[in-house]
Amino acid sequence: MRAGPLSSPKIINLLNTHFVNVWVLLRDVPELQAGAKGANAAALATKLRQHYASAVDILTLTPNLEVIEHLSSWNLYHPYYSHRSEGMPRYLELLRSSAGVEVTAQELSEDLNETPHEKSIADLEAKLQGQPDHESLLDIYPMLARLYIESGREKDVDQLIDRFKVIMNPENFQDHLTLSYLLKKANRDEDVLQLFKKLEVQYPENRSIPRRIAMIHEELGNTELAMEYLSKIKPPLALLGKPVPDFSATDLDGKPISLQQYRGKVVLLDFWAVWNSFCIGDILNVKRIYNTYKDQGFDVIGVSLDTDEAKLRNFLKENNIPWRQIYSGREKQCPLAQQYDVKSPARWLIGRDGTLIAHEANHKLITREGGAADLEQLVAEAVADKPKNR
């Protein structure tokens, strides 16, 4: 387990006294799903540290397991700029304000081990001087770019880009990603776009490239083009604003169920699983939205991607989940998931007329307008529409 940059005794005491500080990447942890509380949180944190010894993300929770902050390993641990971590000042300020503990600016500075930009730049430039193409030193280029920008030396970034282009390996995908980062730092968005368009041809099977192109188009305000590229990796997005094909299945009670039965209602088709901690956290929010709008024509159809029917039924009973569930026991091979090309937990919000209003995957709800949307707001707007095509 790597040591983090939180080194001053007062900061450590602050974490130990008021927070459960989990230096791991949180995954599907049964104890957390079950809602460990109070003193159990400390035991859970210890278990997580032991179980995920190789992970380096930091998750900070209150003693009641309320997550107050998450910082990625890139911000915290990179050997060349953990002392300049962009997230740390905000993180420490949040901790001290949450706990009501006074931590002086000097202590914050000492804890972050801040170093003047020019010295950091000189140190990194010296490392590159002798071996600019050494594989272990390639990460220095994006660090230098960031420091140049923060020091007001934007013109040096363009020169750095030219230097990197000379030594980069055109057959190495990671080198192209580094180049895209440098171009982005120089605000050369069009160059970034052209780079990824070339990579799309060079790596046709790489699904991350269309996603990156979509993000660039979204940043440039090209919503339609962004949606076009997102649809390449998420085919359901092509259905936004169009009728969702009907399905025929049986629910957990063995009764026939289809989308047509819900015509005239706003329906959330929820592909979820008990084994997915994010689904477990979100389902209580869905239940709140359901209780708020069920009398206005809103309903939910659950499509369980679980393989353990007993565990699914116990969860539904313990949490009093009222809507119907479709279960095949085949996880991603679930016939309905295959019909709708669903590879992981996802949500489809369908209007009264059967058209797709929004699609959510990877915790981002997307409408025809693109970007992220709020589920409750979309439901409220949808139920306000008059029923159509009953």
Short mmCIF file of C-alpha atoms in Angstrom, two decimals:
data_model
loop_
_atom_site.label_atom_id
_atom_site.label_comp_id
_atom_site.label_asym_id
_atom_site.label_seq_id
_atom_site.Cartn_x
_atom_site.Cartn_y
_atom_site.Cartn_z
CA MET A 1 0.00 0.00 0.00
CA ARG A 2 1.48 3.30 -1.02
CA ALA A 3 1.66 6.15 1.42
CA GLY A 4 -0.44 9.14 0.51
CA PRO A 5 0.48 12.83 0.72
CA LEU A 6 -1.57 13.38 3.88
CA SER A 7 1.37 13.48 6.26
CA SER A 8 0.96 16.13 8.94
CA PRO A 9 -0.10 14.81 12.38
CA LYS A 10 -3.07 17.15 12.54
CA ILE A 11 -4.42 15.98 9.16
CA ILE A 12 -3.93 12.33 10.13
CA ASN A 13 -5.67 12.91 13.44
CA LEU A 14 -8.50 14.67 11.60
CA LEU A 15 -9.01 11.64 9.36
CA ASN A 16 -8.75 9.09 12.16
CA THR A 17 -11.10 10.99 14.46
CA HIS A 18 -13.87 12.13 12.15
CA PHE A 19 -13.70 10.01 9.01
CA VAL A 20 -13.16 6.53 7.68
CA ASN A 21 -10.40 7.03 5.16
CA VAL A 22 -10.38 4.17 2.64
CA TRP A 23 -7.31 4.22 0.40
CA VAL A 24 -8.79 1.87 -2.15
CA LEU A 25 -10.92 1.76 -5.24
CA LEU A 26 -14.41 0.89 -4.01
CA ARG A 27 -15.94 -2.05 -5.83
CA ASP A 28 -18.79 -4.43 -5.11
CA VAL A 29 -18.50 -4.84 -1.36
CA PRO A 30 -21.32 -6.89 0.22
CA GLU A 31 -20.84 -5.27 3.62
CA LEU A 32 -21.36 -1.83 2.13
CA GLN A 33 -24.40 -3.01 0.21
CA ALA A 34 -25.82 -4.30 3.48
CA GLY A 35 -25.27 -0.90 5.05
CA ALA A 36 -22.54 -1.29 7.66
CA LYS A 37 -22.86 1.53 10.18
CA GLY A 38 -20.97 3.21 12.98
CA ALA A 39 -18.14 1.13 14.47
CA ASN A 40 -18.57 -1.43 11.70
CA ALA A 41 -17.36 1.18 9.24
CA ALA A 42 -13.84 1.11 10.69
CA ALA A 43 -13.72 -2.69 10.39
CA LEU A 44 -14.99 -2.41 6.83
CA ALA A 45 -12.30 0.12 5.99
CA THR A 46 -9.64 -2.23 7.34
CA LYS A 47 -11.00 -5.11 5.32
CA LEU A 48 -11.09 -3.00 2.18
CA ARG A 49 -7.50 -1.92 2.65
CA GLN A 50 -6.42 -5.54 2.98
CA HIS A 51 -8.55 -6.83 0.13
CA TYR A 52 -7.65 -4.10 -2.36
CA ALA A 53 -4.02 -3.62 -1.43
CA SER A 54 -3.05 -2.79 -5.03
CA ALA A 55 -5.68 -0.08 -5.54
CA VAL A 56 -4.74 3.52 -4.93
CA ASP A 57 -7.88 5.59 -5.14
CA ILE A 58 -8.96 7.32 -1.95
CA LEU A 59 -12.52 7.24 -0.69
CA THR A 60 -13.42 9.17 2.44
CA LEU A 61 -16.59 8.39 4.35
CA THR A 62 -18.16 9.61 7.54
CA PRO A 63 -18.43 7.01 10.34
CA ASN A 64 -21.95 6.29 9.00
CA LEU A 65 -20.53 5.50 5.54
CA GLU A 66 -21.70 8.68 3.85
CA VAL A 67 -19.24 9.30 1.04
CA ILE A 68 -18.02 12.88 1.22
CA GLU A 69 -15.22 12.77 -1.33
CA HIS A 70 -13.41 10.62 -3.83
CA LEU A 71 -10.08 11.39 -5.45
CA SER A 72 -8.45 9.34 -8.16
CA SER A 73 -4.96 7.92 -7.97
CA TRP A 74 -3.79 10.22 -10.77
CA ASN A 75 -4.47 13.28 -8.64
CA LEU A 76 -3.01 11.79 -5.48
CA TYR A 77 -0.07 9.60 -6.23
CA HIS A 78 1.73 10.47 -9.42
CA PRO A 79 5.40 10.55 -8.37
CA TYR A 80 6.17 13.84 -10.10
CA TYR A 81 3.31 16.00 -9.01
CA SER A 82 1.48 14.55 -6.04
CA HIS A 83 2.82 17.60 -4.19
CA ARG A 84 0.94 19.78 -6.68
CA SER A 85 -2.20 17.68 -6.71
CA GLU A 86 -5.06 19.82 -7.97
CA GLY A 87 -7.57 18.00 -5.81
CA MET A 88 -5.78 18.04 -2.49
CA PRO A 89 -6.35 21.64 -1.31
CA ARG A 90 -10.09 21.33 -2.00
CA TYR A 91 -10.12 17.92 -0.34
CA LEU A 92 -8.40 19.07 2.84
CA GLU A 93 -10.58 22.16 3.03
CA LEU A 94 -13.63 19.93 2.80
CA LEU A 95 -12.35 17.70 5.58
CA ARG A 96 -11.59 20.47 8.00
CA SER A 97 -14.86 22.31 7.33
CA SER A 98 -16.87 19.07 7.69
CA ALA A 99 -15.24 18.25 11.02
CA GLY A 100 -15.09 21.82 12.30
CA VAL A 101 -11.36 21.42 12.95
CA GLU A 102 -8.98 24.31 12.36
CA VAL A 103 -6.08 23.53 10.07
CA THR A 104 -3.83 26.47 9.24
CA ALA A 105 -2.79 27.43 5.72
CA GLN A 106 0.81 26.71 6.73
CA GLU A 107 -0.09 23.16 7.70
CA LEU A 108 -1.92 22.68 4.43
CA SER A 109 1.12 23.95 2.56
CA GLU A 110 3.45 21.68 4.54
CA ASP A 111 1.17 18.71 4.01
CA LEU A 112 1.12 19.26 0.26
CA ASN A 113 4.90 19.78 0.27
CA GLU A 114 4.52 22.57 -2.29
CA THR A 115 7.48 23.43 -4.47
CA PRO A 116 7.89 26.55 -6.66
CA HIS A 117 6.82 25.91 -10.25
CA GLU A 118 10.10 27.02 -11.78
CA LYS A 119 12.11 24.56 -9.70
CA SER A 120 9.75 21.74 -10.66
CA ILE A 121 10.01 22.73 -14.32
CA ALA A 122 13.80 22.86 -14.15
CA ASP A 123 13.94 19.43 -12.50
CA LEU A 124 11.70 17.86 -15.13
CA GLU A 125 13.49 19.53 -18.04
CA ALA A 126 16.80 18.23 -16.68
CA LYS A 127 15.41 14.68 -16.63
CA LEU A 128 14.45 14.96 -20.29
CA GLN A 129 17.70 16.55 -21.40
CA GLY A 130 19.72 13.37 -21.53
CA GLN A 131 17.10 10.79 -22.57
CA PRO A 132 14.05 12.53 -24.11
CA ASP A 133 12.73 9.28 -25.59
CA HIS A 134 13.30 6.98 -22.62
CA GLU A 135 10.09 5.06 -21.94
CA SER A 136 10.14 5.75 -18.20
CA LEU A 137 10.34 9.50 -18.82
CA LEU A 138 7.45 9.89 -21.28
CA ASP A 139 5.04 10.82 -18.48
CA ILE A 140 7.11 13.93 -17.86
CA TYR A 141 5.75 15.61 -21.00
CA PRO A 142 2.16 16.07 -19.74
CA MET A 143 3.47 17.17 -16.34
CA LEU A 144 5.63 19.82 -17.94
CA ALA A 145 2.72 20.98 -20.08
CA ARG A 146 0.57 21.52 -17.00
CA LEU A 147 3.34 23.38 -15.16
CA TYR A 148 4.01 25.56 -18.21
CA ILE A 149 0.34 26.54 -18.34
CA GLU A 150 0.22 27.32 -14.62
CA SER A 151 3.37 29.42 -14.95
CA GLY A 152 2.04 31.46 -17.87
CA ARG A 153 4.45 29.85 -20.35
CA GLU A 154 1.85 28.73 -22.90
CA LYS A 155 4.24 29.07 -25.86
CA ASP A 156 6.52 26.46 -24.31
CA VAL A 157 3.70 23.91 -24.58
CA ASP A 158 3.74 24.13 -28.39
CA GLN A 159 7.50 23.53 -28.38
CA LEU A 160 7.00 20.60 -26.00
CA ILE A 161 4.43 19.13 -28.39
CA ASP A 162 6.90 19.35 -31.28
CA ARG A 163 9.55 17.61 -29.16
CA PHE A 164 7.15 14.83 -28.22
CA LYS A 165 6.07 14.25 -31.82
CA VAL A 166 9.70 13.54 -32.72
CA ILE A 167 10.24 10.87 -30.05
CA MET A 168 6.77 9.30 -29.79
CA ASN A 169 6.08 5.85 -31.19
CA PRO A 170 3.33 6.18 -33.85
CA GLU A 171 2.39 2.53 -33.28
CA ASN A 172 1.87 3.03 -29.54
CA PHE A 173 -1.70 3.98 -28.63
CA GLN A 174 -0.68 5.35 -25.23
CA ASP A 175 1.72 7.78 -26.92
CA HIS A 176 -1.18 9.10 -28.99
CA LEU A 177 -3.18 9.62 -25.80
CA THR A 178 -0.27 11.59 -24.32
CA LEU A 179 -0.14 13.70 -27.47
CA SER A 180 -3.88 14.37 -27.22
CA TYR A 181 -3.38 15.54 -23.63
CA LEU A 182 -0.63 17.95 -24.70
CA LEU A 183 -2.76 19.32 -27.53
CA LYS A 184 -5.69 19.75 -25.17
CA LYS A 185 -3.52 21.69 -22.74
CA ALA A 186 -2.58 24.00 -25.61
CA ASN A 187 -6.31 24.52 -26.41
CA ARG A 188 -5.82 22.94 -29.83
CA ASP A 189 -9.19 21.16 -29.82
CA GLU A 190 -9.40 20.81 -33.59
CA ASP A 191 -6.00 19.11 -33.63
CA VAL A 192 -7.20 16.73 -30.91
CA LEU A 193 -10.28 15.95 -32.98
CA GLN A 194 -8.24 15.22 -36.11
CA LEU A 195 -5.86 13.03 -34.09
CA PHE A 196 -8.68 10.82 -32.83
CA LYS A 197 -10.27 10.63 -36.28
CA LYS A 198 -7.00 9.18 -37.55
CA LEU A 199 -6.86 6.81 -34.60
CA GLU A 200 -10.41 5.68 -35.37
CA VAL A 201 -9.17 4.39 -38.72
CA GLN A 202 -5.99 2.94 -37.22
CA TYR A 203 -7.78 1.20 -34.31
CA PRO A 204 -11.30 0.37 -35.59
CA GLU A 205 -11.98 -2.06 -32.71
CA ASN A 206 -11.11 0.42 -29.96
CA ARG A 207 -14.45 1.57 -28.52
CA SER A 208 -12.86 4.31 -26.43
CA ILE A 209 -11.99 6.36 -29.51
CA PRO A 210 -15.56 7.13 -30.65
CA ARG A 211 -16.33 8.00 -27.01
CA ARG A 212 -13.46 10.50 -26.97
CA ILE A 213 -14.53 11.98 -30.30
CA ALA A 214 -18.05 12.35 -28.95
CA MET A 215 -16.72 14.19 -25.89
CA ILE A 216 -14.76 16.58 -28.09
CA HIS A 217 -17.78 17.31 -30.28
CA GLU A 218 -19.86 17.90 -27.15
CA GLU A 219 -17.28 20.37 -25.84
CA LEU A 220 -17.28 22.13 -29.22
CA GLY A 221 -21.08 22.37 -29.15
CA ASN A 222 -21.59 19.84 -31.96
CA THR A 223 -24.41 17.95 -30.22
CA GLU A 224 -25.63 16.01 -33.25
CA LEU A 225 -22.13 14.80 -34.12
CA ALA A 226 -21.53 13.89 -30.49
CA MET A 227 -24.69 11.75 -30.49
CA GLU A 228 -23.66 10.15 -33.78
CA TYR A 229 -20.39 8.95 -32.30
CA LEU A 230 -21.93 7.90 -29.00
CA SER A 231 -24.40 5.77 -30.94
CA LYS A 232 -21.48 3.81 -32.37
CA ILE A 233 -20.58 2.50 -28.93
CA LYS A 234 -24.06 2.67 -27.41
CA PRO A 235 -26.50 1.57 -30.14
CA PRO A 236 -29.56 2.24 -27.92
CA LEU A 237 -28.84 5.97 -28.23
CA ALA A 238 -29.89 5.75 -31.88
CA LEU A 239 -33.43 5.11 -30.58
CA LEU A 240 -33.68 8.45 -28.73
CA GLY A 241 -36.89 10.11 -29.87
CA LYS A 242 -37.99 6.92 -31.63
CA PRO A 243 -40.35 4.07 -30.61
CA VAL A 244 -38.74 1.40 -28.43
CA PRO A 245 -39.34 -2.10 -29.85
CA ASP A 246 -41.74 -4.15 -27.76
CA PHE A 247 -40.70 -7.22 -25.82
CA SER A 248 -42.49 -10.29 -24.51
CA ALA A 249 -41.36 -11.94 -21.26
CA THR A 250 -42.57 -13.26 -17.91
CA ASP A 251 -42.01 -11.60 -14.57
CA LEU A 252 -40.80 -13.18 -11.32
CA ASP A 253 -44.34 -14.38 -10.59
CA GLY A 254 -44.57 -16.09 -13.97
CA LYS A 255 -47.02 -13.57 -15.41
CA PRO A 256 -46.68 -12.27 -18.99
CA ILE A 257 -45.24 -8.79 -19.30
CA SER A 258 -44.57 -6.56 -22.29
CA LEU A 259 -43.82 -2.92 -22.99
CA GLN A 260 -47.13 -2.59 -24.81
CA GLN A 261 -48.96 -3.24 -21.51
CA TYR A 262 -47.50 0.03 -20.22
CA ARG A 263 -48.44 2.19 -23.20
CA GLY A 264 -49.89 5.45 -21.91
CA LYS A 265 -47.50 5.46 -18.93
CA VAL A 266 -44.01 6.88 -18.51
CA VAL A 267 -41.84 3.82 -17.92
CA LEU A 268 -38.34 3.37 -16.55
CA LEU A 269 -36.92 0.12 -17.94
CA ASP A 270 -34.22 -0.58 -15.37
CA PHE A 271 -31.51 -3.15 -16.16
CA TRP A 272 -29.89 -3.70 -12.78
CA ALA A 273 -28.39 -6.31 -10.42
CA VAL A 274 -28.07 -6.88 -6.71
CA TRP A 275 -24.36 -7.59 -7.20
CA ASN A 276 -23.78 -4.07 -8.55
CA SER A 277 -23.20 -1.63 -5.69
CA PHE A 278 -24.07 1.40 -7.81
CA CYS A 279 -27.44 -0.13 -8.68
CA ILE A 280 -28.11 -0.81 -5.00
CA GLY A 281 -27.34 2.79 -4.13
CA ASP A 282 -29.48 4.18 -6.96
CA ILE A 283 -32.51 1.95 -6.55
CA LEU A 284 -33.61 3.72 -3.37
CA ASN A 285 -33.60 7.00 -5.30
CA VAL A 286 -35.68 5.36 -8.03
CA LYS A 287 -38.09 4.16 -5.35
CA ARG A 288 -38.45 7.72 -4.07
CA ILE A 289 -39.17 8.98 -7.60
CA TYR A 290 -41.62 6.12 -8.14
CA ASN A 291 -43.55 6.96 -4.96
CA THR A 292 -43.68 10.63 -5.98
CA TYR A 293 -44.99 10.13 -9.51
CA LYS A 294 -46.72 6.71 -9.60
CA ASP A 295 -50.17 8.31 -9.30
CA GLN A 296 -49.35 10.58 -12.24
CA GLY A 297 -48.64 7.75 -14.66
CA PHE A 298 -45.06 6.71 -13.87
CA ASP A 299 -44.01 3.07 -13.51
CA VAL A 300 -40.85 0.97 -13.42
CA ILE A 301 -40.01 -2.38 -14.95
CA GLY A 302 -36.97 -4.04 -13.41
CA VAL A 303 -34.81 -6.33 -15.54
CA SER A 304 -32.57 -8.24 -13.16
CA LEU A 305 -29.14 -9.29 -14.44
CA ASP A 306 -28.61 -11.46 -11.36
CA THR A 307 -27.91 -15.18 -11.34
CA ASP A 308 -29.09 -15.86 -7.77
CA GLU A 309 -32.89 -15.73 -7.63
CA ALA A 310 -33.05 -16.19 -3.85
CA LYS A 311 -30.75 -13.24 -3.25
CA LEU A 312 -32.79 -11.13 -5.66
CA ARG A 313 -36.09 -12.01 -3.97
CA ASN A 314 -34.65 -11.31 -0.52
CA PHE A 315 -33.43 -7.88 -1.60
CA LEU A 316 -36.78 -6.99 -3.15
CA LYS A 317 -38.61 -8.08 -0.01
CA GLU A 318 -36.24 -6.39 2.46
CA ASN A 319 -36.37 -3.10 0.57
CA ASN A 320 -40.07 -3.30 -0.32
CA ILE A 321 -39.51 -2.77 -4.04
CA PRO A 322 -43.05 -2.65 -5.49
CA TRP A 323 -42.61 -2.78 -9.28
CA ARG A 324 -42.47 -5.92 -11.40
CA GLN A 325 -39.21 -7.69 -12.15
CA ILE A 326 -38.05 -9.74 -15.13
CA TYR A 327 -35.48 -12.41 -14.28
CA SER A 328 -33.75 -15.01 -16.44
CA GLY A 329 -30.77 -15.96 -14.25
CA ARG A 330 -28.45 -15.48 -17.21
CA GLU A 331 -26.85 -12.11 -16.36
CA LYS A 332 -25.61 -10.44 -19.57
CA GLN A 333 -27.06 -13.31 -21.61
CA CYS A 334 -30.51 -12.26 -20.47
CA PRO A 335 -32.71 -12.40 -23.61
CA LEU A 336 -34.08 -8.90 -22.98
CA ALA A 337 -30.58 -7.48 -22.46
CA GLN A 338 -29.51 -9.05 -25.73
CA GLN A 339 -32.58 -7.75 -27.54
CA TYR A 340 -31.77 -4.18 -26.48
CA ASP A 341 -27.98 -4.59 -26.77
CA VAL A 342 -27.44 -3.94 -23.06
CA LYS A 343 -23.96 -4.96 -21.91
CA SER A 344 -24.15 -3.68 -18.32
CA PRO A 345 -26.66 -2.08 -15.93
CA ALA A 346 -28.56 0.64 -17.76
CA ARG A 347 -31.83 2.57 -17.67
CA TRP A 348 -34.24 3.47 -20.43
CA LEU A 349 -36.80 6.20 -19.79
CA ILE A 350 -39.74 5.69 -22.16
CA GLY A 351 -42.53 8.17 -22.80
CA ARG A 352 -46.27 7.59 -22.80
CA ASP A 353 -46.20 7.11 -26.57
CA GLY A 354 -43.48 4.45 -26.38
CA THR A 355 -40.58 6.62 -27.56
CA LEU A 356 -37.21 6.66 -25.84
CA ILE A 357 -36.75 9.86 -23.82
CA ALA A 358 -33.36 9.10 -22.26
CA HIS A 359 -30.80 6.33 -21.90
CA GLU A 360 -28.52 5.92 -18.91
CA ALA A 361 -25.34 3.86 -18.84
CA ASN A 362 -22.17 4.35 -16.78
CA HIS A 363 -24.15 6.71 -14.54
CA LYS A 364 -24.76 9.29 -17.26
CA LEU A 365 -28.32 9.95 -18.42
CA ILE A 366 -28.37 11.09 -22.05
CA THR A 367 -31.23 12.66 -23.98
CA ARG A 368 -31.44 13.78 -27.62
CA GLU A 369 -29.87 17.03 -26.52
CA GLY A 370 -26.87 15.08 -25.20
CA GLY A 371 -25.00 15.67 -21.96
CA ALA A 372 -26.15 14.61 -18.53
CA ALA A 373 -29.74 15.02 -17.39
CA ASP A 374 -31.59 14.62 -14.10
CA LEU A 375 -33.85 11.55 -13.95
CA GLU A 376 -36.45 13.05 -11.64
CA GLN A 377 -36.73 16.20 -13.74
CA LEU A 378 -37.22 14.14 -16.90
CA VAL A 379 -39.88 12.00 -15.21
CA ALA A 380 -41.70 15.10 -13.96
CA GLU A 381 -41.71 16.60 -17.45
CA ALA A 382 -42.81 13.33 -19.06
CA VAL A 383 -45.75 12.63 -16.74
CA ALA A 384 -46.95 16.20 -17.33
CA ASP A 385 -47.58 15.30 -21.00
CA LYS A 386 -51.05 14.03 -21.90
CA PRO A 387 -51.33 10.28 -22.58
CA LYS A 388 -50.93 9.36 -26.24
CA ASN A 389 -51.60 6.25 -28.31
CA ARG A 390 -53.24 4.22 -25.58
#
